[in-house]
Amino acid sequence: MYKNIRNYQKAYNKVIEKLQKNENILAVMVFGSMVTGDLWEESDIDYFAITNSKKNVIEDIHSKEQGIDIHVRFMSKKKFFDLYEKKLEGVFIHRLMCTSKLVFSKDTEITGKYDLCRFIPLEYRGMWNMVFIGRLIKNLKECRKYLKKDNISTSFTIMVKCIEEYSKLYLSMNEYSISKNAVTIATNLNDTLYKLVKDLYVLEEDKKEILKTLIEYLNSEITKNLRDVCYTLVKFLKEYKMPINSYELSNKEPFCEYNMNLPEILDKLSELQIIKQTERDYEVDGITVFKEKVYCI
């Protein structure tokens, strides 16, 4: 597959070179397998080319470059703007923007529309990153619990879930689209993860030690990335200026729209001293029942 990837890269670069030389082509985007990394031997390379043509149609062109199937969708700048404004097939263009990468643009208006079109999806990406890291934190906690009880089979099962959530997080942080093959793609991109996952499945001896190593690795990745992943949450707490508990936070916009493990995320942020954890009285009918955890900056 390494040889195939090199061939795809050569074909990709050659097509971009040809398109960029043409003065009538204003911008090119790439989408599909070249963006997600989900390549296999029968994949084609998908491009989206915007031209200064007066035609008001999308032309699908299929070709070959160095033995690789090429698919280019040509459309005029006006057509692109019409799609962006949802005058025709608006859902299509927004879906495409969400999964594409702008390779080059000679037109500032096209670049501006592309950036605006991706703005909301990138906000969503940040929220989903918190969903992924929250699941990862919770699953790792469960994995450690069963490992301490020497329940290797249950710990193994939970670790598989941890790897899946981390793979989604890794791909999303690196601006790849999430697919069913998240683990396969992430391990192809991340040599350390590849080795650890391979050891987990292949090596029968010292399974407990392999699980421990994976837990340490995933914990270190959480520590390294938590502040960036939780940027929206930290920003909210700064602006809110009052201590808040996890339940109250889960009912605030934009967090109420996502099923996040906020208690785990907040505790981890506090543990890493990114936010502060304090206590306040929890009262029932004016009588303090216990102290509850609240969070602030």
XYZ file of C-alpha atoms in Angstrom, residues 4-297:
294
model
C 0.173 2.837 -3.984
C 0.099 5.899 -1.727
C 3.210 7.259 -3.437
C 1.546 6.733 -6.828
C -1.577 8.535 -5.630
C 0.523 11.430 -4.339
C 2.361 11.734 -7.662
C -0.910 11.665 -9.619
C -2.472 14.187 -7.235
C 0.439 16.612 -7.594
C 0.490 16.252 -11.390
C -3.208 17.099 -11.691
C -2.822 20.117 -9.386
C 0.124 21.305 -11.476
C -1.955 21.111 -14.671
C -4.955 22.862 -13.140
C -2.879 25.603 -11.541
C -1.214 26.466 -14.848
C -4.579 27.070 -16.503
C -5.454 30.757 -16.109
C -9.170 30.001 -16.495
C -9.191 27.860 -13.340
C -9.621 30.069 -10.289
C -9.572 27.557 -7.429
C -9.318 23.830 -6.750
C -10.447 21.751 -3.790
C -9.842 18.089 -3.095
C -12.239 15.829 -1.222
C -12.926 12.158 -0.616
C -10.233 9.586 0.114
C -7.309 11.969 -0.381
C -8.653 14.050 2.510
C -9.862 11.271 4.806
C -6.785 9.106 4.149
C -9.130 6.183 3.450
C -7.306 5.109 0.290
C -7.344 1.670 -1.249
C -6.199 0.293 -4.590
C -9.433 1.207 -6.433
C -9.853 4.721 -5.003
C -10.043 7.653 -7.382
C -8.947 11.227 -6.649
C -11.801 13.732 -6.456
C -11.336 17.414 -7.264
C -13.639 20.382 -7.349
C -12.491 23.077 -9.819
C -13.985 26.572 -10.017
C -13.526 28.367 -13.335
C -14.271 31.757 -14.871
C -16.606 30.043 -17.352
C -20.076 31.450 -18.091
C -21.660 27.974 -18.039
C -24.234 27.422 -15.319
C -23.769 23.667 -15.003
C -21.517 21.253 -13.144
C -19.414 19.173 -15.531
C -18.177 15.805 -14.283
C -14.931 14.813 -15.988
C -13.361 11.382 -15.518
C -9.784 10.722 -16.575
C -6.564 8.928 -15.614
C -3.238 10.317 -14.436
C -0.281 7.954 -14.137
C -2.689 5.012 -13.959
C -4.855 6.564 -11.221
C -8.544 7.342 -11.825
C -9.253 11.064 -11.647
C -12.648 12.725 -11.157
C -12.955 16.511 -11.531
C -16.143 18.504 -11.056
C -15.885 21.786 -12.962
C -18.189 24.701 -12.222
C -18.191 28.445 -12.766
C -17.569 30.979 -10.031
C -21.200 32.106 -10.376
C -22.436 28.534 -9.962
C -20.248 28.151 -6.885
C -21.706 31.320 -5.364
C -25.260 30.231 -6.257
C -24.681 26.955 -4.457
C -23.185 28.753 -1.492
C -26.223 31.012 -1.229
C -28.430 27.879 -1.328
C -30.216 29.039 -4.465
C -29.850 25.598 -6.008
C -28.254 22.662 -4.221
C -27.109 24.368 -1.052
C -26.911 21.228 1.049
C -24.456 19.730 -1.423
C -21.997 22.609 -1.266
C -22.005 22.798 2.520
C -21.476 19.058 2.789
C -18.633 19.317 0.294
C -16.999 22.240 2.101
C -17.150 20.279 5.321
C -15.085 17.436 3.879
C -12.837 19.263 1.409
C -9.509 21.060 1.509
C -8.741 24.128 -0.556
C -5.592 23.315 -2.533
C -5.181 26.723 -4.152
C -7.206 29.831 -4.930
C -6.409 32.746 -7.228
C -9.602 34.570 -6.252
C -10.084 36.238 -2.853
C -13.892 36.086 -3.113
C -13.804 32.322 -3.573
C -11.359 31.976 -0.675
C -13.645 34.094 1.492
C -16.730 32.026 0.658
C -14.813 28.815 1.325
C -13.670 30.061 4.740
C -17.177 31.234 5.668
C -18.688 27.958 4.552
C -16.302 26.037 6.796
C -16.693 28.328 9.802
C -19.742 26.628 11.287
C -18.506 23.067 10.619
C -15.221 23.930 12.371
C -17.203 25.136 15.384
C -19.038 21.818 15.345
C -15.704 20.023 15.073
C -14.553 21.677 18.301
C -17.685 20.548 20.128
C -17.378 17.008 18.810
C -13.752 16.931 19.929
C -15.033 17.480 23.468
C -17.511 14.627 22.988
C -14.693 12.312 21.883
C -12.286 13.303 24.651
C -15.043 13.018 27.275
C -15.801 9.464 26.186
C -12.090 8.682 26.138
C -11.553 9.984 29.686
C -14.533 8.001 30.998
C -13.585 4.780 29.199
C -9.959 5.003 30.338
C -11.140 5.284 33.926
C -13.203 2.112 33.477
C -10.305 0.374 31.760
C -7.961 1.136 34.675
C -10.553 -0.098 37.177
C -10.882 -3.526 35.586
C -7.149 -3.792 34.981
C -6.502 -3.267 38.705
C -8.942 -6.106 39.374
C -6.956 -8.272 36.909
C -10.033 -8.584 34.701
C -7.978 -8.512 31.510
C -10.764 -9.469 29.097
C -13.086 -6.652 30.227
C -10.207 -4.185 30.299
C -9.305 -5.249 26.750
C -12.891 -4.729 25.549
C -13.025 -1.231 27.029
C -9.591 -0.394 25.605
C -10.935 -1.125 22.117
C -13.540 1.604 22.741
C -10.801 3.935 24.006
C -8.781 3.426 20.832
C -11.837 4.143 18.687
C -12.614 7.404 20.528
C -8.976 8.502 20.457
C -8.781 7.735 16.723
C -11.819 9.949 16.073
C -10.287 12.691 18.207
C -6.899 12.387 16.491
C -8.410 12.600 13.009
C -10.693 15.491 13.912
C -7.871 17.500 15.526
C -5.847 17.034 12.348
C -8.809 18.125 10.188
C -9.565 14.724 8.702
C -13.137 13.575 8.240
C -14.421 10.911 10.610
C -15.446 7.625 9.008
C -16.180 4.042 9.987
C -12.489 3.297 9.436
C -11.267 5.864 11.967
C -8.941 3.416 13.740
C -7.414 2.159 10.489
C -6.810 5.683 9.206
C -5.438 6.952 12.533
C -3.009 4.045 12.863
C -1.820 4.650 9.296
C -1.066 8.258 10.224
C 0.294 7.700 13.742
C 3.215 5.257 14.012
C 3.134 5.131 17.825
C -0.562 4.298 17.887
C -0.055 1.709 15.140
C 2.595 -0.163 17.157
C 0.576 -0.092 20.379
C -2.618 -1.294 18.698
C -0.718 -4.003 16.829
C 0.836 -5.228 20.098
C -2.571 -5.259 21.774
C -4.063 -7.548 19.141
C -1.053 -9.660 18.171
C 0.918 -10.322 21.348
C -0.693 -12.846 23.666
C 1.935 -12.573 26.401
C 2.073 -9.623 28.802
C -1.372 -8.413 27.747
C -1.656 -6.564 31.052
C 1.567 -4.644 30.390
C 0.418 -3.712 26.901
C -2.842 -2.376 28.341
C -0.896 -0.366 30.922
C 1.298 1.114 28.189
C -1.745 2.068 26.119
C -3.413 3.684 29.129
C -0.273 5.737 29.792
C -0.040 6.788 26.150
C -3.690 7.820 25.878
C -3.497 9.684 29.189
C -0.471 11.600 27.947
C -2.374 12.510 24.763
C -5.294 13.776 26.841
C -2.938 15.876 28.967
C -1.241 17.296 25.885
C -4.420 18.219 24.016
C -7.084 18.908 26.649
C -6.640 22.680 26.831
C -6.928 23.097 23.040
C -9.805 20.631 22.717
C -11.763 22.366 25.495
C -11.111 25.903 24.275
C -14.851 26.662 23.959
C -15.540 25.368 27.468
C -12.667 27.307 29.051
C -13.731 30.457 27.181
C -17.300 30.012 28.445
C -16.132 29.712 32.069
C -13.997 32.843 31.715
C -16.953 34.839 30.436
C -19.488 33.316 32.854
C -17.450 34.561 35.842
C -19.432 32.514 38.382
C -18.873 28.978 39.704
C -21.068 26.479 37.888
C -21.687 22.744 38.303
C -21.651 20.161 35.532
C -25.452 19.856 35.412
C -25.950 23.595 35.013
C -23.266 23.685 32.339
C -24.897 20.822 30.420
C -28.035 22.962 30.075
C -26.196 25.976 28.654
C -25.655 26.720 24.968
C -23.845 25.245 23.088
C -23.182 22.300 25.430
C -26.854 21.313 25.761
C -26.858 20.191 22.124
C -24.220 17.492 22.699
C -24.084 14.384 24.858
C -20.795 15.155 26.609
C -19.292 13.568 29.696
C -18.929 16.992 31.278
C -18.213 15.790 34.860
C -15.190 13.821 33.613
C -13.988 16.665 31.386
C -14.324 19.248 34.158
C -12.526 17.048 36.696
C -9.668 16.472 34.254
C -9.390 20.186 33.474
C -9.271 20.825 37.210
C -6.687 18.090 37.776
C -4.444 19.722 35.165
C -5.046 23.133 36.799
C -6.566 24.571 33.632
C -9.688 25.523 35.599
C -10.454 25.706 39.324
C -12.659 23.318 41.276
C -14.332 24.681 44.407
C -17.335 23.803 46.557
C -20.648 25.403 47.377
C -23.577 24.432 49.553
C -26.277 22.299 47.984
C -29.522 23.069 49.739
C -32.922 21.382 49.875
C -35.635 23.665 51.240
C -33.003 25.996 52.625
C -31.122 23.234 54.450
C -27.585 22.376 53.336
C -27.404 18.698 52.398
C -23.800 18.533 51.193
C -21.063 20.406 49.380
C -21.181 20.131 45.595
C -18.341 20.547 43.131
C -18.418 23.704 41.042
C -15.962 25.041 38.474
C -14.630 28.430 37.467
C -11.529 30.148 36.066
